[in-house]
Each structure stands twice: as C-alpha cells, then as structure tokens.
Coordinates of C-alpha atoms and ligand atoms in Angstrom, one line a residue:
M1410 CA 4.0 -17.5 -42.0
S1411 CA 2.5 -13.7 -41.3
A1412 CA -0.6 -12.3 -43.0
A1413 CA 1.7 -10.1 -45.1
A1414 CA 3.5 -13.0 -46.3
R1415 CA 0.6 -15.3 -46.9
A1416 CA -1.3 -12.4 -48.8
R1417 CA -2.2 -13.4 -52.3
T1418 CA -1.3 -10.0 -53.8
L1419 CA 1.6 -7.8 -53.5
S1420 CA -1.1 -5.1 -52.9
D1421 CA -2.8 -7.0 -49.8
A1422 CA 0.8 -7.6 -48.6
L1423 CA 1.5 -3.9 -48.5
R1424 CA -1.6 -2.9 -47.1
V1425 CA -1.2 -5.8 -44.1
A1426 CA 2.7 -4.6 -43.5
A1427 CA 1.8 -0.9 -43.5
Q1428 CA -1.0 -1.4 -40.7
R1429 CA 1.4 -3.5 -38.7
L1430 CA 3.8 -0.6 -38.9
A1431 CA 1.3 2.1 -38.5
D1432 CA 0.1 0.3 -35.3
A1433 CA 3.8 0.4 -34.2
G1434 CA 4.1 4.3 -34.4
V1435 CA 6.2 4.3 -37.6
P1436 CA 5.8 7.7 -39.5
S1437 CA 5.7 6.7 -42.9
P1438 CA 4.4 3.2 -43.1
R1439 CA 3.1 2.7 -46.5
H1440 CA 6.4 3.9 -47.7
D1441 CA 8.6 1.8 -45.5
A1442 CA 6.4 -1.4 -46.4
E1443 CA 7.0 -0.7 -50.2
A1444 CA 10.7 0.0 -49.7
L1445 CA 11.0 -3.4 -47.6
A1446 CA 9.3 -4.8 -50.3
A1447 CA 11.4 -3.6 -53.0
H1448 CA 14.6 -4.6 -51.0
V1449 CA 13.2 -8.3 -50.6
L1450 CA 12.4 -8.5 -54.5
R1451 CA 15.4 -6.6 -55.7
R1452 CA 13.2 -4.0 -57.8
P1453 CA 13.0 -0.1 -57.5
R1454 CA 10.2 0.8 -55.3
S1455 CA 8.5 2.7 -57.8
E1456 CA 8.3 -0.5 -59.7
V1457 CA 6.8 -2.4 -56.8
V1458 CA 3.9 0.7 -56.4
V1459 CA 3.3 -0.2 -60.1
A1460 CA 3.2 -3.8 -59.7
A1461 CA 0.8 -3.4 -56.5
L1462 CA -1.3 -0.9 -58.6
R1463 CA -1.6 -3.6 -61.3
G1464 CA -3.0 -6.6 -58.6
D1465 CA 0.4 -8.5 -59.5
A1466 CA 0.7 -11.8 -57.2
V1467 CA 3.9 -11.9 -55.7
A1468 CA 5.2 -14.1 -52.9
L1469 CA 7.1 -12.2 -50.4
G1470 CA 8.2 -15.0 -48.2
D1471 CA 9.5 -14.9 -44.8
M1472 CA 12.1 -12.1 -45.3
F1473 CA 9.3 -9.7 -45.6
D1474 CA 7.8 -10.9 -42.7
H1475 CA 10.9 -10.6 -40.5
L1476 CA 11.9 -7.0 -42.0
V1477 CA 8.4 -5.7 -41.4
E1478 CA 9.0 -7.1 -37.9
E1479 CA 12.5 -5.6 -37.1
R1480 CA 10.7 -2.2 -38.4
S1481 CA 7.8 -2.5 -36.4
R1482 CA 10.5 -2.7 -33.5
R1483 CA 11.8 0.7 -35.0
V1484 CA 15.0 -0.7 -36.3
P1485 CA 15.5 2.2 -38.9
L1486 CA 14.6 1.7 -42.2
Q1487 CA 18.3 2.1 -43.9
H1488 CA 19.3 -0.6 -41.2
L1489 CA 17.2 -2.9 -42.8
T1490 CA 17.6 -2.1 -46.6
G1491 CA 21.5 -1.3 -45.9
V1492 CA 20.9 1.7 -47.9
A1493 CA 20.6 5.6 -47.3
T1494 CA 20.1 8.1 -49.8
F1495 CA 22.0 11.2 -50.0
R1496 CA 22.0 13.9 -52.8
G1497 CA 20.9 10.8 -54.9
L1498 CA 23.7 8.8 -53.8
E1499 CA 23.0 5.1 -52.4
L1500 CA 25.2 5.2 -49.4
A1501 CA 26.0 1.9 -47.2
V1502 CA 24.8 2.2 -43.9
G1503 CA 24.2 0.1 -41.0
P1504 CA 24.7 -0.4 -37.1
G1505 CA 27.6 1.7 -36.1
V1506 CA 27.1 4.7 -38.2
F1507 CA 25.1 7.6 -38.2
V1508 CA 22.3 7.6 -41.2
P1509 CA 23.0 10.7 -43.3
R1510 CA 19.8 13.1 -42.9
P1511 CA 17.9 15.2 -45.7
E1512 CA 18.8 18.4 -44.0
T1513 CA 22.5 17.4 -44.3
E1514 CA 22.0 17.8 -48.0
V1515 CA 21.8 21.5 -48.0
V1516 CA 24.8 21.8 -45.8
A1517 CA 26.6 19.6 -48.4
Q1518 CA 25.6 22.0 -51.1
A1519 CA 26.9 25.0 -49.5
A1520 CA 30.6 23.2 -49.7
I1521 CA 29.5 22.3 -53.2
D1522 CA 28.8 25.3 -54.4
E1523 CA 32.1 27.4 -53.0
A1524 CA 33.9 24.0 -54.6
A1525 CA 32.7 24.9 -57.8
L1526 CA 33.5 28.4 -57.6
V1527 CA 37.2 27.6 -56.9
V1528 CA 37.5 25.3 -59.6
A1529 CA 35.6 27.5 -62.2
D1530 CA 38.4 30.0 -61.4
G1531 CA 40.8 27.4 -62.5
R1532 CA 42.2 25.4 -59.4
S1533 CA 41.8 22.5 -57.7
A1534 CA 39.2 23.1 -54.5
V1535 CA 40.6 21.6 -51.1
V1536 CA 37.8 20.5 -49.5
V1537 CA 38.0 18.7 -45.9
D1538 CA 35.0 17.2 -44.2
L1539 CA 35.4 16.8 -40.5
C1540 CA 33.3 14.0 -38.8
T1541 CA 32.5 12.2 -41.8
G1542 CA 30.6 9.4 -40.7
S1543 CA 29.5 7.1 -43.8
G1544 CA 31.4 9.6 -45.9
A1545 CA 28.3 11.2 -46.9
I1546 CA 29.3 15.1 -47.6
A1547 CA 32.8 14.2 -48.5
V1548 CA 31.3 11.7 -51.1
A1549 CA 29.1 14.0 -52.2
V1550 CA 31.5 17.0 -52.7
A1551 CA 33.6 14.3 -54.7
C1552 CA 30.8 13.3 -57.1
E1553 CA 29.7 16.4 -57.7
V1554 CA 32.7 18.5 -58.2
P1555 CA 35.0 17.2 -60.6
F1556 CA 38.1 18.7 -59.4
A1557 CA 37.8 18.8 -55.9
E1558 CA 40.5 17.2 -53.7
V1559 CA 38.4 15.9 -50.8
H1560 CA 39.9 14.8 -47.6
A1561 CA 37.4 13.2 -45.0
V1562 CA 38.5 12.6 -41.2
E1563 CA 36.3 10.5 -38.8
L1564 CA 36.9 9.2 -35.1
S1565 CA 34.9 6.1 -34.5
E1566 CA 36.6 3.1 -36.1
H1567 CA 33.1 1.4 -37.0
A1568 CA 32.0 4.4 -39.0
V1569 CA 35.4 4.7 -40.9
A1570 CA 34.5 1.3 -42.0
W1571 CA 31.5 2.4 -43.4
A1572 CA 33.0 5.4 -44.9
A1573 CA 35.7 3.4 -46.6
R1574 CA 32.9 1.2 -48.3
N1575 CA 31.1 4.2 -49.7
V1576 CA 34.6 6.0 -51.1
T1577 CA 35.7 2.5 -52.4
T1578 CA 32.1 2.5 -54.2
H1579 CA 31.5 6.0 -55.3
A1580 CA 34.8 8.4 -54.8
R1581 CA 37.8 6.4 -54.6
G1582 CA 40.2 9.9 -54.7
I1583 CA 39.1 10.7 -51.4
D1584 CA 42.1 11.0 -48.7
L1585 CA 39.8 9.3 -45.9
R1586 CA 41.6 9.0 -42.6
A1587 CA 41.1 7.7 -39.1
G1588 CA 41.3 10.1 -36.3
D1589 CA 40.2 12.9 -34.5
A1590 CA 39.1 16.2 -36.0
A1591 CA 40.6 18.3 -33.2
T1592 CA 43.9 17.3 -34.6
A1593 CA 43.3 16.1 -38.1
F1594 CA 45.3 17.0 -41.3
P1595 CA 48.5 19.0 -40.0
D1596 CA 49.8 18.5 -43.5
L1597 CA 47.1 20.7 -44.7
D1598 CA 47.1 23.6 -42.2
G1599 CA 46.0 27.0 -44.2
L1600 CA 45.5 25.2 -47.2
A1601 CA 41.9 24.6 -47.4
D1602 CA 39.2 26.2 -49.3
V1603 CA 36.2 25.1 -47.7
V1604 CA 35.9 23.0 -44.5
V1605 CA 32.7 21.5 -44.0
S1606 CA 31.0 19.3 -41.1
N1607 CA 28.2 18.1 -39.6
P1608 CA 29.5 17.3 -36.0
P1609 CA 27.6 15.8 -33.0
Y1610 CA 25.5 18.9 -31.7
V1611 CA 22.8 17.1 -29.7
P1612 CA 22.9 19.2 -26.3
P1613 CA 23.1 16.5 -23.2
G1614 CA 19.6 17.0 -21.8
S1615 CA 17.7 16.7 -25.4
V1616 CA 17.8 12.9 -25.8
P1617 CA 16.2 12.3 -29.2
V1618 CA 12.5 11.2 -29.1
D1619 CA 12.4 8.6 -32.3
P1620 CA 13.6 5.4 -31.6
E1621 CA 15.2 5.0 -34.9
V1622 CA 17.7 7.8 -33.6
R1623 CA 17.9 7.4 -30.0
D1624 CA 18.4 3.7 -30.3
H1625 CA 20.0 3.1 -33.1
D1626 CA 22.3 6.1 -34.1
P1627 CA 25.7 5.8 -32.2
E1628 CA 25.9 7.9 -29.1
I1629 CA 29.5 9.8 -30.3
A1630 CA 27.6 10.6 -33.4
L1631 CA 24.7 12.4 -31.8
Y1632 CA 26.1 14.3 -28.5
G1633 CA 28.1 17.3 -29.0
L1634 CA 29.4 17.4 -25.3
G1635 CA 29.6 20.0 -22.9
P1636 CA 26.7 21.8 -21.4
D1637 CA 25.5 23.2 -24.7
G1638 CA 26.1 20.4 -26.8
L1639 CA 28.9 22.6 -28.5
Q1640 CA 32.3 21.2 -27.6
V1641 CA 32.7 19.2 -30.8
P1642 CA 31.3 21.9 -32.5
R1643 CA 34.0 24.5 -31.2
L1644 CA 36.9 22.0 -31.9
V1645 CA 35.6 21.9 -35.6
V1646 CA 35.9 25.3 -35.4
A1647 CA 38.8 25.7 -34.1
T1648 CA 40.1 23.1 -36.8
A1649 CA 38.7 24.9 -39.2
E1650 CA 40.6 28.3 -38.3
R1651 CA 44.1 26.4 -38.6
L1652 CA 42.9 24.4 -42.0
L1653 CA 41.1 27.0 -43.9
A1654 CA 43.0 29.5 -46.0
P1655 CA 42.4 33.1 -46.1
G1656 CA 39.4 33.8 -47.5
G1657 CA 38.3 29.8 -47.2
L1658 CA 34.6 29.3 -46.4
L1659 CA 33.7 27.3 -43.2
V1660 CA 29.9 25.3 -43.3
V1661 CA 28.8 23.8 -40.2
E1662 CA 25.5 21.8 -39.0
H1663 CA 23.8 22.7 -35.7
A1664 CA 20.7 22.1 -33.5
E1665 CA 18.0 24.7 -34.2
V1666 CA 18.7 26.3 -30.8
Q1667 CA 22.5 26.8 -31.4
Q1668 CA 22.8 29.1 -33.9
P1669 CA 23.1 32.1 -31.7
G1670 CA 26.1 30.4 -29.8
L1671 CA 27.9 29.9 -32.9
R1672 CA 27.3 32.7 -34.5
A1673 CA 28.4 34.6 -31.2
L1674 CA 31.6 32.0 -31.2
L1675 CA 32.8 32.9 -34.6
T1676 CA 32.0 36.9 -34.5
S1677 CA 33.7 37.2 -31.1
S1678 CA 36.9 35.4 -31.9
G1679 CA 37.8 38.2 -34.7
R1680 CA 39.0 35.5 -36.9
W1681 CA 36.3 35.2 -39.2
D1682 CA 34.2 37.6 -41.9
D1683 CA 30.6 37.2 -43.2
V1684 CA 29.6 35.3 -40.6
D1685 CA 26.0 33.8 -41.7
G1686 CA 23.4 32.2 -40.0
Q1687 CA 21.8 29.6 -42.6
L1688 CA 18.1 28.1 -42.8
D1689 CA 17.4 24.6 -44.2
L1690 CA 15.1 23.8 -46.8
T1691 CA 11.8 24.0 -44.3
G1692 CA 13.1 27.5 -43.0
R1693 CA 14.8 26.4 -39.4
P1694 CA 18.1 27.7 -38.5
R1695 CA 20.4 24.8 -39.1
Y1696 CA 23.8 25.4 -40.2
V1697 CA 26.4 28.7 -40.3
T1698 CA 29.0 29.8 -42.7
A1699 CA 31.6 32.1 -42.2
R1700 CA 35.1 33.0 -44.3
R1701 CA 38.3 32.7 -42.8
R1702 CA 39.7 36.3 -42.1
S1703 CA 43.0 37.2 -44.2
Ligands
SAM2711 C1 26.2 13.9 -36.5 S1 27.5 12.4 -37.3 C2 27.5 13.1 -38.8 C3 27.9 12.1 -40.0 C4 28.1 12.7 -41.1 N1 28.9 13.9 -41.4 C5 26.5 12.8 -41.6 O1 26.2 14.1 -41.9 O2 26.0 11.7 -42.2 C6 28.9 12.9 -36.7 C7 30.1 12.0 -36.6 O3 31.2 12.5 -36.1 C8 31.7 11.6 -35.5 N2 32.6 12.1 -34.5 C9 32.5 12.7 -33.3 N3 33.5 13.2 -32.7 C10 34.2 13.3 -33.6 C11 35.7 13.8 -33.5 N4 36.2 14.6 -32.2 N5 36.4 13.6 -34.5 C12 36.0 13.0 -36.0 N6 34.8 12.4 -35.8 C13 34.2 12.8 -34.6 C14 30.8 11.0 -34.9 O4 31.6 9.2 -34.7 C15 30.0 10.8 -36.3 O5 30.4 9.8 -37.4

C-alpha cells in the first residue's frame, strides 16, 4: 500500500497524492487527487473537500493508490472516473472516445440559442450534430431545448457506443446514427435549422503536447487531415450546405489558426450569409457561424 493509501487522515492522503501528481507534471494535482478520492468514496468532490478540512479519518485503500499511479502516468482523469462534465451533464467517457472540452460548451451554446429561437417561433427545431463523439453537443441541445428534434452522426464505432450510452441516459429521443458526416442524413436535405460540429481539425504538424490528449484521445478525433487540418471541417461545411434550410445556422469549432481559412471558404462560395468568426470564453478565435443563403 502506498504512502497516500496508508495516510491516517483524508487530508494527509490528499496531500501525498497531490504531491505525487505534481511531481508527474499533472496540471491540477490537488483537484485531481480530490476527484479520485471522491470517485473511490462515491461522494461528491465538495464533500471530500469538507471532510478533509474537518480532519476526517478515511481509508481510501488500494484502489485510490492505483488510480493516483495511473493519473501520474497521465491517463486522463475522465478515463479513470469514467465521467466528463459538459454543460452540467455527466457524460460517460473512456478509451475510444474524445473527452468533451470546456471550449465546446460555447459552441453548443450557439446551437442551443438558435434552436431555442426556432422553438420560441412555434416550430420544432431540427438540429444536426456532425461528428458527435460522446454525443456531448447533441445531448446538451436535447436536454436544454425540450422541443428540439436532434440528430447526430459519428464515424468511429467505439465513439458511437459511448454516444449511445449517453443518449440512453440523458436524451432517448436523439436520432443517433453510425456513419460518415460526408454522406449523413440524406433524408434531412434542406430541412435542418441548425448544423453544429466540433470535428477533428488538428493540422498534421501540430501534435498535441499534453500526454492526456496525444496518447489517449483517438487519432480520428484529433486530426482534421489535409495539409491544413481542414479536410474534415470542409466536408462538414459541404454537408451543412446540403442539410440546412434557407436561413439555417452553421456552427463549427476550429483551431485558433484556422479561422481565416474557414471564413474565406464560407464567404468565397457565395452560399452563406453573416459569416462570423467567434471567440471562446478566453477570447481566442475558436468557432465560426454562418447562415445558409436563401
Ligand atoms: C474532436 S472530436 C469531437 C467529438 C464531440 N463533437 C465533442 O465535441 O466532444 C471529433 C469526432 O469526429 C469523429 N469523426 C471523424 N471523422 C468523421 C467523419 N468523417 N464523420 C463522422 N464523424 C467523424 C471522430 O471519431 C470524433 O469522435
């Protein structure tokens, strides 16, 4: 048993575990130690924090020891707890699926706002999530816009399995399909009010630095292909062109350096109005929106 597992109080165990994680270069060691303890104890992290402050004696045992070692090897925290939080939802994740990121919450917000406007107009908003991964955006839209009709597609069979779990848990009405975004939903041509996507977009030379991303997110989820990483985003734009009704909204996430390229693609085709580069919550250019020209 490790020093962390043998420690007499929860506070000691967390201190030892956080130091182990800090030594391994984990970016938020104390948070992660608390999250792993919460997972082992099956209690919310906030309760673990309070129990540690109170000086409670808690035996965390070998499981905690094992999880801290795994995290120190830079296995993603979300793979160890099996959960990623996205817009307040607890989504099931693990090996084989992209872990949803906070910046995508803002992308989902744009789709949610547009769908809510359509619903407020007395219609059922048709929303399509291309490259859905764990189903994060689709599930968030379905949960936050009750009268939205949500469709989602994903190419990786491993990711589809995770998405199916999340759809079953949170929003059974979602039409989830396995397939290629390039050819998806021929039955919805010209009918969508919103097409939203966080596709793979990392350019070939930009291998992610963080081991959690580089070694654990699936390659198919990261790399956008082509010399600029925009091959998959381009096919997403082409599919959106086909699916959206006149005036419908496209929302696509991209890397910081790709906003000029995507804006140029949309404006030069003559098929889009209101092409706008958008910022994430930290002020970085991270997604574009555009309306299908009538
Ligand atoms: C960056 S991940 C994003 C997942 C999810 N949208 C999210 O925000 O968490 C991109 C996803 O696109 C999927 N993908 C890649 N190429 C695709 C294609 N041609 N058609 C459908 N899905 C694709 C990958 O398997 C991966 O799940």
